[in-house]
Structure formats: structure tokens, C-alpha cells
CSV table of C-alpha atoms in Angstrom, one decimal:
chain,number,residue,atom,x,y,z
A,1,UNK,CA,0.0,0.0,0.0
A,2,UNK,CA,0.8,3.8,-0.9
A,3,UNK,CA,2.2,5.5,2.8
A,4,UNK,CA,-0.8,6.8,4.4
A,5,UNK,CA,-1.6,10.1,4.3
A,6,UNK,CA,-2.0,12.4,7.2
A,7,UNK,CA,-6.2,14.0,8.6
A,8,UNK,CA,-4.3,17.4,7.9
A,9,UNK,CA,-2.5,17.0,4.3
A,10,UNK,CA,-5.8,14.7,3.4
A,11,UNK,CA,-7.7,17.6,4.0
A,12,UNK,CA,-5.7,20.1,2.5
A,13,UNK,CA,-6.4,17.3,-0.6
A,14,UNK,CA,-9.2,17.3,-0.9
A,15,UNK,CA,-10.1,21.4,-0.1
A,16,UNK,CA,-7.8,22.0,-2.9
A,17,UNK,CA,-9.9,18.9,-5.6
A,18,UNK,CA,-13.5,20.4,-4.0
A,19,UNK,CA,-12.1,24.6,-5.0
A,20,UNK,CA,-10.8,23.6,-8.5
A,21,UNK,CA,-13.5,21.5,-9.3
A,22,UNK,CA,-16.4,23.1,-8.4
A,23,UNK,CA,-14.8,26.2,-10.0
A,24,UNK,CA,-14.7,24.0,-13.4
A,25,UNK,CA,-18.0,22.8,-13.3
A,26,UNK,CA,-19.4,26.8,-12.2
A,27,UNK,CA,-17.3,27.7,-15.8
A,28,UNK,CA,-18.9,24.3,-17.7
A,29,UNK,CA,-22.1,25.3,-16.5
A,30,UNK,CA,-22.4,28.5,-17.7
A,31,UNK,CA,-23.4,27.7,-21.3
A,32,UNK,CA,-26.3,25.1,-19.9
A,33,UNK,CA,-29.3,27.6,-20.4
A,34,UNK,CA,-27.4,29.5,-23.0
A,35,UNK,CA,-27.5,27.0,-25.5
A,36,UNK,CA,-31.5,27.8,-27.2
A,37,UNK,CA,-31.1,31.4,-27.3
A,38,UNK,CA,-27.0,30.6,-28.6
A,39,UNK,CA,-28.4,28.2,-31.4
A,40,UNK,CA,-30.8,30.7,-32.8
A,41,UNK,CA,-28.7,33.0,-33.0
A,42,UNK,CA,-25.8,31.4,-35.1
A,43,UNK,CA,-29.4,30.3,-37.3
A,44,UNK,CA,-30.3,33.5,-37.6
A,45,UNK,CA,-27.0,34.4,-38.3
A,46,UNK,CA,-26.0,31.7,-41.4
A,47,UNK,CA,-29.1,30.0,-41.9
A,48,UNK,CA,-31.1,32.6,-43.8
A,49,UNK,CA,-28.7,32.1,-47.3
A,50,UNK,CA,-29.7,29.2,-48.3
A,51,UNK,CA,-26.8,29.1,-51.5
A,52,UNK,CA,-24.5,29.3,-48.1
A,53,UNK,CA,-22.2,26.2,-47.4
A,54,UNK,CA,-21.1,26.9,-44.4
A,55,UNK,CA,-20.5,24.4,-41.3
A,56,UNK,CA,-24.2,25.5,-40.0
A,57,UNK,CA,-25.4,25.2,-43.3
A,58,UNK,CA,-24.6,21.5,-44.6
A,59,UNK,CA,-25.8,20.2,-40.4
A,60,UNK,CA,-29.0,22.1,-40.7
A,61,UNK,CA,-29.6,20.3,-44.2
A,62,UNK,CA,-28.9,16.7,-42.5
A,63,UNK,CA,-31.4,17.6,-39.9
A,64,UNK,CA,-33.7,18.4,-42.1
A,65,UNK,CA,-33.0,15.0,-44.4
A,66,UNK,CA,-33.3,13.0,-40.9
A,67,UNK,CA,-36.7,15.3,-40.0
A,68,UNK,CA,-38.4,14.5,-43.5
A,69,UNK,CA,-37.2,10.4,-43.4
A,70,UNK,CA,-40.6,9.9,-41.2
A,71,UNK,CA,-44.0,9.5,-41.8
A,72,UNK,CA,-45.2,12.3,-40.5
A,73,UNK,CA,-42.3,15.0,-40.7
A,74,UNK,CA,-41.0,16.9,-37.7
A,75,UNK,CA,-41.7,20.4,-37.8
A,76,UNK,CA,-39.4,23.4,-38.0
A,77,UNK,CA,-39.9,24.6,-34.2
A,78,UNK,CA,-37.8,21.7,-33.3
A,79,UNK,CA,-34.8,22.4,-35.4
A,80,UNK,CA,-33.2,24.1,-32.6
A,81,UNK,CA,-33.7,21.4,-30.2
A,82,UNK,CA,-32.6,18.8,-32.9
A,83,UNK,CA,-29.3,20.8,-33.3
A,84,UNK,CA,-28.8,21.5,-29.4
A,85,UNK,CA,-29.4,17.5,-29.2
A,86,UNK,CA,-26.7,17.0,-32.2
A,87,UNK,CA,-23.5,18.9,-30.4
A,88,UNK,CA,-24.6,17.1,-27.6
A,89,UNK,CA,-23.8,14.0,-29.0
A,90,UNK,CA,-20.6,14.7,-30.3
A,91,UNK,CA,-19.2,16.1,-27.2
A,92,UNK,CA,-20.2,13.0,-25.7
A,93,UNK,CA,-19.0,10.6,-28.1
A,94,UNK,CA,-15.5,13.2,-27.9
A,95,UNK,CA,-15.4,12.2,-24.1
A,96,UNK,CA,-16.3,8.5,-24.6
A,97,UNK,CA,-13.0,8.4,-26.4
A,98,UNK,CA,-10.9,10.7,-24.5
A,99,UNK,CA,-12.3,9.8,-20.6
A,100,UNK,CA,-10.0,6.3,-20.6
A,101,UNK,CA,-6.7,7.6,-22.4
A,102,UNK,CA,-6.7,10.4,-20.1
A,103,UNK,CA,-7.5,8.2,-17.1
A,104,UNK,CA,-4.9,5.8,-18.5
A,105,UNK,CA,-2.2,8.5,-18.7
A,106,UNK,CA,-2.8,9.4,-15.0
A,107,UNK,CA,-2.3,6.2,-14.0
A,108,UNK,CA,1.5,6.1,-16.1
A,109,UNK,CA,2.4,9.9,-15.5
A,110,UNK,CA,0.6,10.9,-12.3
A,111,UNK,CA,-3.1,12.6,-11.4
A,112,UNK,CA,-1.5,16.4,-11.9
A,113,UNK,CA,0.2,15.9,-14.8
A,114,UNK,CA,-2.6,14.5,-16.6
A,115,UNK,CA,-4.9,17.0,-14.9
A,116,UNK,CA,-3.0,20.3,-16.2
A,117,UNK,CA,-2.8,19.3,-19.7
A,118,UNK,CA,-6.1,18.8,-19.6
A,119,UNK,CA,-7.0,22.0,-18.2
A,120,UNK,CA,-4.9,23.2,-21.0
A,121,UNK,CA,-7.1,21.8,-23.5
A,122,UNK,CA,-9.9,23.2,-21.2
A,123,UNK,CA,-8.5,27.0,-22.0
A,124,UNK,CA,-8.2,26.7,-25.5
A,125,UNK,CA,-11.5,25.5,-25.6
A,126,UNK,CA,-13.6,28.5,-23.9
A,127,UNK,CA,-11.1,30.8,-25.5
A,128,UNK,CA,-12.0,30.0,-28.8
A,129,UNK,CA,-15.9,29.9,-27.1
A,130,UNK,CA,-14.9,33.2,-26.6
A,131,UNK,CA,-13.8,34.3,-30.1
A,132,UNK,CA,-17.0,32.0,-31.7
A,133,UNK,CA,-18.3,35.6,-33.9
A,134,UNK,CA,-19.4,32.2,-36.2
A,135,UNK,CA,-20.9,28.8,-36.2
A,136,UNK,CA,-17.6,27.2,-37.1
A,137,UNK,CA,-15.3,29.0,-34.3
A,138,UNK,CA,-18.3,27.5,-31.6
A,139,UNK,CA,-18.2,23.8,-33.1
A,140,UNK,CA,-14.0,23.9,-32.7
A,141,UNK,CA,-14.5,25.4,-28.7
A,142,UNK,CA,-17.0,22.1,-28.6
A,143,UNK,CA,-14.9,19.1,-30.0
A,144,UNK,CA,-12.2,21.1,-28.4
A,145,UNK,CA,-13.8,20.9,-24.8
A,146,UNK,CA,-14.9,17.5,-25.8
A,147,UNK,CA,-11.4,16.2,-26.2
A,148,UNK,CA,-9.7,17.5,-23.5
A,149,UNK,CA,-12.2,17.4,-20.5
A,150,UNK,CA,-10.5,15.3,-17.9
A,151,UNK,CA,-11.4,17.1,-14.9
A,152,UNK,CA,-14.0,15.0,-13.4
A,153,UNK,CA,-12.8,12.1,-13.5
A,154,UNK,CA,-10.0,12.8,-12.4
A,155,UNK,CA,-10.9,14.9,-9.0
A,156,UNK,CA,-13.0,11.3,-8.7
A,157,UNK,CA,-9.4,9.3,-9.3
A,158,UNK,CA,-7.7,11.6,-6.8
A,159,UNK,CA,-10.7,11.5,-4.0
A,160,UNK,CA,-9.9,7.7,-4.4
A,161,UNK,CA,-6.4,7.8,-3.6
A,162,UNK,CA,-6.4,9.5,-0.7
A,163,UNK,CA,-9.6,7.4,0.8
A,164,UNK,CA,-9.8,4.3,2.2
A,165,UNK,CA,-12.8,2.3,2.3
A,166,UNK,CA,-15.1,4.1,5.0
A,167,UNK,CA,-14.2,6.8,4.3
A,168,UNK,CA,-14.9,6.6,0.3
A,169,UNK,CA,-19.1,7.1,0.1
A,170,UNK,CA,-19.0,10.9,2.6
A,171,UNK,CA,-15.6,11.5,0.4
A,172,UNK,CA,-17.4,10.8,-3.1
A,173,UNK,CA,-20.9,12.7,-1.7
A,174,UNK,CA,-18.1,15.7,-1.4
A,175,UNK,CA,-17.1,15.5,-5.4
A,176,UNK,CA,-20.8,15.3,-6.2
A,177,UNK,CA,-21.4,18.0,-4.3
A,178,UNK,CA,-19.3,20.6,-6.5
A,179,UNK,CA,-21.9,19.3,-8.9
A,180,UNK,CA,-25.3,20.4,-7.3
A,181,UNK,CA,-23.6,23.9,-6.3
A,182,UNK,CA,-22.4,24.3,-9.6
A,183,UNK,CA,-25.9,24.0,-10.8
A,184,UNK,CA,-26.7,26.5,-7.9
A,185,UNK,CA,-24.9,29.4,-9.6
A,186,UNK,CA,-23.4,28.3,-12.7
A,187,UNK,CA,-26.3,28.4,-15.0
A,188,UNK,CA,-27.9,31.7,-13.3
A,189,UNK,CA,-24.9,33.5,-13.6
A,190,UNK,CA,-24.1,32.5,-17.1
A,191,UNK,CA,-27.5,33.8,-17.9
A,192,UNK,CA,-27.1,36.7,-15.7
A,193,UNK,CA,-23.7,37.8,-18.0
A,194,UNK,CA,-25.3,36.6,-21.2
A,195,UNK,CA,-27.7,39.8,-20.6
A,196,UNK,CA,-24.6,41.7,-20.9
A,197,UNK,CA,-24.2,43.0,-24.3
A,198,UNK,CA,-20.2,43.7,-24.5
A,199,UNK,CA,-19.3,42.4,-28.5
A,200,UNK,CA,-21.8,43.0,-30.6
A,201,UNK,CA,-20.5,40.2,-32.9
A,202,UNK,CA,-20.8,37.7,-30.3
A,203,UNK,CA,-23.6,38.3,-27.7
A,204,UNK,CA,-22.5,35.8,-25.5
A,205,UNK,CA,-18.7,36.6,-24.8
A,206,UNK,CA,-19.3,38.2,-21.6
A,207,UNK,CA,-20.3,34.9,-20.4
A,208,UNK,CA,-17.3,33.0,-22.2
A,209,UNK,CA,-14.5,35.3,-21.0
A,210,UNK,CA,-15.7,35.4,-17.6
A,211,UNK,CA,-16.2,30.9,-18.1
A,212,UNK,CA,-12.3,31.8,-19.2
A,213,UNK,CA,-11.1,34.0,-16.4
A,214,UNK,CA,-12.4,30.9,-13.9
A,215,UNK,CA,-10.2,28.1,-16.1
A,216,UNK,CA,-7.5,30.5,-15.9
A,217,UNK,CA,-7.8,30.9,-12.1
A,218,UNK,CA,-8.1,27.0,-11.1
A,219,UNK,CA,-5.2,26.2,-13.6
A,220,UNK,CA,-3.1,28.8,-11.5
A,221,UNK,CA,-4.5,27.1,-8.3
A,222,UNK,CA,-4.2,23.5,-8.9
A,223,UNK,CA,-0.4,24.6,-10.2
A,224,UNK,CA,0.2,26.1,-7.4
A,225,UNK,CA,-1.6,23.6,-4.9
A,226,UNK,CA,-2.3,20.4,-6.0
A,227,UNK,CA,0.2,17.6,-4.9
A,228,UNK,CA,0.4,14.1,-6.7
A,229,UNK,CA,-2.1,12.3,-5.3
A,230,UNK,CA,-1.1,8.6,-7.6
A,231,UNK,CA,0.0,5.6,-4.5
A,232,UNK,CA,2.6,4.5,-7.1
A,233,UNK,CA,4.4,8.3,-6.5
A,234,UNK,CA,3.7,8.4,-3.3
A,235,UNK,CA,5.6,5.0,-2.6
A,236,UNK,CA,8.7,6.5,-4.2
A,237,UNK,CA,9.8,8.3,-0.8
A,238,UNK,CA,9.8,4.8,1.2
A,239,UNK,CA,13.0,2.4,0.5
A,240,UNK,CA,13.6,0.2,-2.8
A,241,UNK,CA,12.7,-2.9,-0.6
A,242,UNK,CA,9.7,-1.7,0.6
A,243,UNK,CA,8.4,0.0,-2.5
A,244,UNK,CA,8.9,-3.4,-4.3
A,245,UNK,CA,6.6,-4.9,-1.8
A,246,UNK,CA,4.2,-2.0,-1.7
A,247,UNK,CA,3.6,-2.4,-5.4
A,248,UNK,CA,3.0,-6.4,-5.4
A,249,UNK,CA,0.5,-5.4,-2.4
A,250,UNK,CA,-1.2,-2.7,-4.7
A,251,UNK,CA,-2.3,-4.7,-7.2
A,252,UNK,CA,-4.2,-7.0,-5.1
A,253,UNK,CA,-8.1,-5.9,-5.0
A,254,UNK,CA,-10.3,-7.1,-2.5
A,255,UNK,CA,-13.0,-9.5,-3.3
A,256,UNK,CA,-16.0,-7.4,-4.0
A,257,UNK,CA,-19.5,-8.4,-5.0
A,258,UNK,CA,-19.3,-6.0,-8.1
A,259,UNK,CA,-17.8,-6.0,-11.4
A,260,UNK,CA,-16.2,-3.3,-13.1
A,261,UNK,CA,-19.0,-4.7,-15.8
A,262,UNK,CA,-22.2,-5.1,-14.1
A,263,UNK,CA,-21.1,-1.2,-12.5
A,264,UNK,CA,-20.4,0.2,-16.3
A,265,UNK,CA,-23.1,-1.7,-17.8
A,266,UNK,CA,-25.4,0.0,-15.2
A,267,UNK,CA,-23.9,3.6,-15.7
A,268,UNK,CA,-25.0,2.9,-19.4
A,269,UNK,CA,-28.4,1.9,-18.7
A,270,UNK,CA,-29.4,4.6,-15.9
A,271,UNK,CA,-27.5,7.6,-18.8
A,272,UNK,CA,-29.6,6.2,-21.8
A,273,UNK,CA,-32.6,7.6,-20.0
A,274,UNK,CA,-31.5,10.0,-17.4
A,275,UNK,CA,-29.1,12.0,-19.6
A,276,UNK,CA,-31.4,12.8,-22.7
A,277,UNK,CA,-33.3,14.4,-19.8
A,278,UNK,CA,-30.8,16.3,-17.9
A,279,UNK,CA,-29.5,18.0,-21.7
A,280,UNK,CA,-32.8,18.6,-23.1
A,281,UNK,CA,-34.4,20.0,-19.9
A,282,UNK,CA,-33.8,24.1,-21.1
A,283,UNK,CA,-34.9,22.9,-24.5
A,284,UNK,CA,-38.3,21.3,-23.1
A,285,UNK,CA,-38.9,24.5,-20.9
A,286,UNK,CA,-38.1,26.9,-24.1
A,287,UNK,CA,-40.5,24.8,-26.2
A,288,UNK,CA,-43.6,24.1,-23.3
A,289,UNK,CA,-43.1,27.3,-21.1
A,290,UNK,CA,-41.0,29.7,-23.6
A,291,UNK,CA,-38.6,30.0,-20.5
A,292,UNK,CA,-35.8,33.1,-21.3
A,293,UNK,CA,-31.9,31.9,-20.6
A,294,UNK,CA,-32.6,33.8,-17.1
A,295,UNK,CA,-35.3,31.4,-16.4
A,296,UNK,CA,-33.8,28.1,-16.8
A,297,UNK,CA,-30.6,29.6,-14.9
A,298,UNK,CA,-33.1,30.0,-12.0
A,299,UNK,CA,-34.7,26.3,-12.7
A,300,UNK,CA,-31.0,24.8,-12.9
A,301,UNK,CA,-30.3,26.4,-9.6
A,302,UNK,CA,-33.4,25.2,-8.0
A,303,UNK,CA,-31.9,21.6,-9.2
A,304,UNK,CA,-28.5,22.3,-8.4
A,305,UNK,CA,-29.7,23.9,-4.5
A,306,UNK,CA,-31.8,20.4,-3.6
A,307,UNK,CA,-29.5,18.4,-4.5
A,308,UNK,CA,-26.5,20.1,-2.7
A,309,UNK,CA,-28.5,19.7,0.7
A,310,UNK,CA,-29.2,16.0,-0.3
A,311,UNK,CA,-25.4,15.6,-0.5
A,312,UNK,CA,-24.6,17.2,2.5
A,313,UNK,CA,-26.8,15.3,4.4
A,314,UNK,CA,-28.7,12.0,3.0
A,315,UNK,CA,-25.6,10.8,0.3
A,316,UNK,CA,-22.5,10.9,2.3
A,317,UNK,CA,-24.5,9.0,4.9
A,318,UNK,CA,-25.8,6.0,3.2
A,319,UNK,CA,-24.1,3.1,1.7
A,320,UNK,CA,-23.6,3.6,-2.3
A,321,UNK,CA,-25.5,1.4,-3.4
A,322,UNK,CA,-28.4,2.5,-1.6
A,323,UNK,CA,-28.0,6.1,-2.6
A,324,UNK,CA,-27.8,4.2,-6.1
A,325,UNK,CA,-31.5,2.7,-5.7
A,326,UNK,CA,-32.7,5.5,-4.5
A,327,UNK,CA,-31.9,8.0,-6.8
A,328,UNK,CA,-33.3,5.7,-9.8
A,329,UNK,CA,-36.7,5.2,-7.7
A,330,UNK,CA,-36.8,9.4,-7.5
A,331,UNK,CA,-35.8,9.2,-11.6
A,332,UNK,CA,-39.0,7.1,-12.2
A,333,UNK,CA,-41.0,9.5,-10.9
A,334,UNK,CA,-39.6,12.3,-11.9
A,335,UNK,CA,-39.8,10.9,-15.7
A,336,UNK,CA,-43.9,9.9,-14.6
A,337,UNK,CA,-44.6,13.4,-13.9
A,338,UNK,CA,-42.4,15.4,-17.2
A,339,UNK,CA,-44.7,12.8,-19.2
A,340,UNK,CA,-48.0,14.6,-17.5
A,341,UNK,CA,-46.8,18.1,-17.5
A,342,UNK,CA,-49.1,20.8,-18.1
A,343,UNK,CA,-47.9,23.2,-15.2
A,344,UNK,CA,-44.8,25.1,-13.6
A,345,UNK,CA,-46.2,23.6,-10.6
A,346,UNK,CA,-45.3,20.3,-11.9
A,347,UNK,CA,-42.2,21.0,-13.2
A,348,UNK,CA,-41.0,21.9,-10.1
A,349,UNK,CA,-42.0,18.9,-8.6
A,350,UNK,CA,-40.4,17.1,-11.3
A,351,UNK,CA,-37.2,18.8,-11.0
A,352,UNK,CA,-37.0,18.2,-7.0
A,353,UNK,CA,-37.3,14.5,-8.4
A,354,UNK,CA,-34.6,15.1,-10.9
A,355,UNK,CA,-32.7,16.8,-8.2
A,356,UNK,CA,-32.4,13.4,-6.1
A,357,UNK,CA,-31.5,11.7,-8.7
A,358,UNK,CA,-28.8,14.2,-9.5
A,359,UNK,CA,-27.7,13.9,-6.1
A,360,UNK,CA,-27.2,10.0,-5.6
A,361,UNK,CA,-27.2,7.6,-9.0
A,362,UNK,CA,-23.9,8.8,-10.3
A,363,UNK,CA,-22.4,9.5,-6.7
A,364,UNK,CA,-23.2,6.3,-5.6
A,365,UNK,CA,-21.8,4.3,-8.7
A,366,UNK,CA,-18.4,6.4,-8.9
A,367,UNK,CA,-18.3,5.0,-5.6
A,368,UNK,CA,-18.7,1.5,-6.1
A,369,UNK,CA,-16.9,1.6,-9.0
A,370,UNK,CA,-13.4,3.3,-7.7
A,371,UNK,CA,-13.8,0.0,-4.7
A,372,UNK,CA,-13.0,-2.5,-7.7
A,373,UNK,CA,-9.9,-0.9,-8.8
A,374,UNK,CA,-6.5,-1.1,-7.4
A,375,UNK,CA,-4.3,1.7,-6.9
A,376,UNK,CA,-2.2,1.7,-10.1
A,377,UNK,CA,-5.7,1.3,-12.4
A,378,UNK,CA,-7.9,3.4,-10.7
A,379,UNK,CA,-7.8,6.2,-13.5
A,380,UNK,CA,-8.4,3.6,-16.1
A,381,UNK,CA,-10.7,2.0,-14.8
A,382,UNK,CA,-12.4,5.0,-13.7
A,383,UNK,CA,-12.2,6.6,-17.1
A,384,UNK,CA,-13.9,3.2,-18.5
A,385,UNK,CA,-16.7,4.0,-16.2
A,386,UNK,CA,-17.4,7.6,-17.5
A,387,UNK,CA,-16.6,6.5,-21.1
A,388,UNK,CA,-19.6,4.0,-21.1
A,389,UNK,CA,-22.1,6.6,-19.7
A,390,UNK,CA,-20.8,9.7,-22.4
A,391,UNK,CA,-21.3,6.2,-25.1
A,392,UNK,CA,-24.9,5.9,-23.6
A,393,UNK,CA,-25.4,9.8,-24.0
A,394,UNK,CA,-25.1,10.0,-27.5
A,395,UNK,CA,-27.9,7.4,-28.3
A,396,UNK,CA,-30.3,9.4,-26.4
């Protein structure tokens, strides 16, 4: 085994994982309810020549060939929801590639390292969200993003290494956490800045460059903060003799009732129909309720507020897999009551559902997944584990 870890330098661990983190997913969120109003507008922007063959262009003409291949066309009020559905699905299939290599790379050259090339990728992606005055420049900040987005899954890998087995569900509940107060703030602010008019050219780049200015400041922090969390590096400081049988020791996983299948096979299942949901959600309120960007910031943070006081206190309590079963219990009926909706009352109630789920399914199968691995194929296997729920995303 890795040598254990102090309470004081564990905790300065994992404060410095929960800041940069939760100041990621703050920047990521910010383009959640943006994405409507952001579609149109590139539309409204290129769309209107049709003799035009630009990027925008030639996806809006397969949309239109995969609208018109039914009976019973689709109509045009849903070509922004088609196209919001479409980038979507490629910057999931971009992480279903990219979450194993990367994980795989922190296993061979450390959690940090892999973690600040990735936020590298992570700056050149909102920077050129920043710059998007066209269709084309958006798509790159997209399969950009889509490429280089490590950060989750890796916070997850480094939460595992410095946890042992009680202490891994309250440590996980922490990670998921930065989720639901990301969805606090993050989409209500980025709809808050999105108001504010600063390049005519591109409406939205007071939202980007601020999403920017936060990547910037957690790249500075984790550089300056984050030690290598990997067991393998962490063995170095001990002698050659006992390293040696340290790392015989560290490949040796427990007997579990799990496998890393049944747990990935699961992730794919719960994503197929919970994710559709989760991306679609400011589309469906745009369509049924004609919700503004401000709107769904508000309904996101409503979300993102439940479910951070579930974390706190229900999540890091419970065993994971009973966090797991009951966040897919709070998913069926959340899914019962979006299929009668006729009211903002009810979509409130349906989002308080959604908002359990949010705060346990995912939580608790991180969880049970990171207690199959052993220490020097945690990021792998990890990255696996994300990579078959970004594969399920992009059939839904």
C-alpha cells in the first residue's frame, strides 16, 4: 500500500480537488441555459442564405433530411432542439474516447500531470468559445472541450487515492457536491452575463470570458496547490525494498461483490434515459413554457440547491449502493410526472425529483466503481466507467 496520508495533508487534498473542481463545473455550466437562445442565434446568423455552405449550413440540411425520413415529418420549431441534441452527441461521443486515455495516462504519469494538460485543452476550448463571432469557431470550442475534458474524472481518481474504504461514500458525496452547487450558480450566472451586451458580434462573450477568467484561475491554483495524489508516487519516498513490496500489495483488490461490468453496464443503462433528460431540460422548458436563458438559470439552480443539501446530508450518509437505488426510484417518478406536465407547478415537482437523482445515481456508482480498482488502475478503470455513460449519451 501507498504510505498513508495524514487527517491534515488529506484535507488540505481534498479542499484543494472540492475549489478547482467546483470552479470548473461553475465555468462548464455556464453555457447550460445559454445553449437555445446561442443556437438561434448562429441560425439567424447563417441559416437565412440558403446558397451558403457553411458548417451550420450543410448540419442544418442533415437535420432536415433525418426530419423529412418519417411518416409524419417533424416540424421546424424543433430544429433548434434537434441541433442542441446533435453537439450534444458529439461532445459525448469526444469524451467517450478521450475519458479512458486520459485516465490511463494518470495512472502512467501521475493525477497532476494529466490533470493540467487537460485544463490546457480546457483553455483553448472556452477561449475560442470566446472568439465564436461564427458557427464554425463554436463547433471547434465544442470538439475542443470534448477532447480535452478530464477534470471529473480525475478529481474522482484523486478523491480515491487519498480514501480508504469508510471513508470513500462521505468522500465521493463531497465530489458530487461541486456538482449540485455548480448547478446552484453556474447556469444563473451565465444567464445573468449573457444579458450583458459587450461584442456586438458575439452576444455571448461576456459569459465565455468570464467561463475563461475561472479556467485560468483553477489552472493557476491546482499549479500552485495540488500535490500528486497517484499511490505509485507516493511510494517513491519509502526504500527500494519496501516499494517493491508495496507495489505487489497494490495490485491485489479485494474480493467485492461488483464487477467493473455489471457497475459500467449499469452507468449505461441509468444515462440512456437520465441524460437525454438532464441536456434537453432548457430545451423542453423553451418549447412548453417559452422560459428566457434567465429562467432556466433559475430552474437549474433550484436543481442544483436540492440536491446540494441532499449531498450534504442523505448521500455521504448511506451506503452507495443504496444512494444508487434511491436516486433511480426518485428518476422514475420524476420521468412519470415530465410525461404529464401541463404546469410550472409540476415542473417543479419534477425537477425536485430530478434533483435526487442528481444527487445519488452517479455519486453512488463512482463510488462503487473506484472499490473494484486497485491503486495503479484506478484512472483507467475510472475513465472506463465515464466512457460507457458519455457512449450511452449519445444514443439518447
Amino acid at each position: 500500500m501507498a504510505t498513508p496520508l495524514t487527517p491534515t495533508k488529506r484535507r488540505q487534498i481534498l479542499r484543494v480537488i472540492f475549489i478547482s473542481l467546483l470552479l470548473d463545473l461553475i465555468s462548464f455550466t455556464f453555457i447550460l441555459p445559454l445553449f437555445p437562445k446561442l443556437l438561434e442565434f448562429y441560425r439567424n446568423l447563417e441559416a437565412p442564405d440558403p446558397t451558403s455552405t457553411s458548417v451550420l449550413n450543410r448540419i442544418l440540411f442533415g437535420l432536415n433530411a433525418y426530419k423529412h425520413s418519417f411518416s409524419r415529418p417533424i416540424s421546424d420549431r424543433y430544429d433548434i432542439v434537434l441541433l442542441g441534441g446533435a453537439l450534444g452527441s458529439l461532445f459525448s461521443f469526444l469524451q467517450a474516447i478521450a475519458s479512458p486515455i486520459i485516465g490511463r495516462l494518470s495512472d502512467k504519469y501521475g493525477r497532476r500531470t494529466a490533470l493540467l494538460w487537460s485544463m490546457a485543452g480546457n483553455i483553448a476550448s472556452v477561449a475560442l468559445w470566446v472568439a465564436a463571432v461564427d458557427f464554425r469557431t463554436f463547433l471547434a470550442s465544442r470538439v475542443v472541450g470534448g477532447l480535452s475534458e478530464g477534470n471529473v474524472q480525475l478529481a474522482i481518481a484523486m478523491a480515491a487515492d487519498i480514501s480508504d474504504d469508510q471513508q470513500r461514500g462521505p468522500t465521493m458525496a463531497l465530489v458530487g457536491a461541486c456538482f449540485s452547487i455548480a448547478f446552484t450558480f453556474g447556469p444563473a450566472l451565465g444567464a445573468a452575463l449573457a444579458s450583458i451586451n459587450t461584442v456586438a458580434a458575439n452576444p455571448f462573450a461576456t459569459a465565455a470570458a468570464f467561463s475563461l477568467f475561472l479556467i485560468l484561475v483553477e489552472t493557476l491554483y491546482l499549479y500552485l496547490c495540488l500535490p500528486e495524489t497517484l499511490p505509485s508516487a507516493r511510494k517513491a519516498t519509502t526504500t527500494n525494498g519496501s516499494a517493491t513490496k508495496e507495489k505487489s500489495s497494490a495490485g491485489t483488490i479485494p474480493v467485492r461483490t461488483n464487477s467493473h461490468l455489471l457497475l459500467n453496464f449499469t452507468h449505461f443503462i441509468f444515462i440512456l434515459f437520465f441524460s437525454g433528460m438532464e441536456f434537453s431540460f432548457p430545451f423542453m422548458t423553451y418549447d412548453l413554457f417559452a422560459y428566457t436563458s434567465s429562467q432556466s438559470g433559475k430552474l437549474l439552480g433550484f436543481i442544483g440547491l436540492i440536491a446540494s443539501i441532499l449531498q450534504g446530508s442523505v448521500t455521504r450518509r448511506l451506503h452507495p449502493l443504496r444512494v444508487v437505488q434511491l436516486g433511480v426510484l426518485a428518476c422514475a417518478a420524476s420521468f412519470f410526472l415530465l410525461g404529464r406536465l401541463t404546469t410550472e407547478a409540476g415542473l417543479y415537482g419534477a425537477a425536485s425529483l430530478l434533483a435526487v437523482t442528481t444527487a445519488t445515481v452517479v455519486t453512488g456508482l463512482n463510488s462503487l466503481s473506484s472499490f473494484e480498482a486497485g491503486e495503479d488502475e484506478r484512472g483507467g478503470k475510472l475513465g472506463n466507467h465515464r466512457s460507457w455513460g458519455e457512449l450511452s449519451t449519445i444514443l439518447t
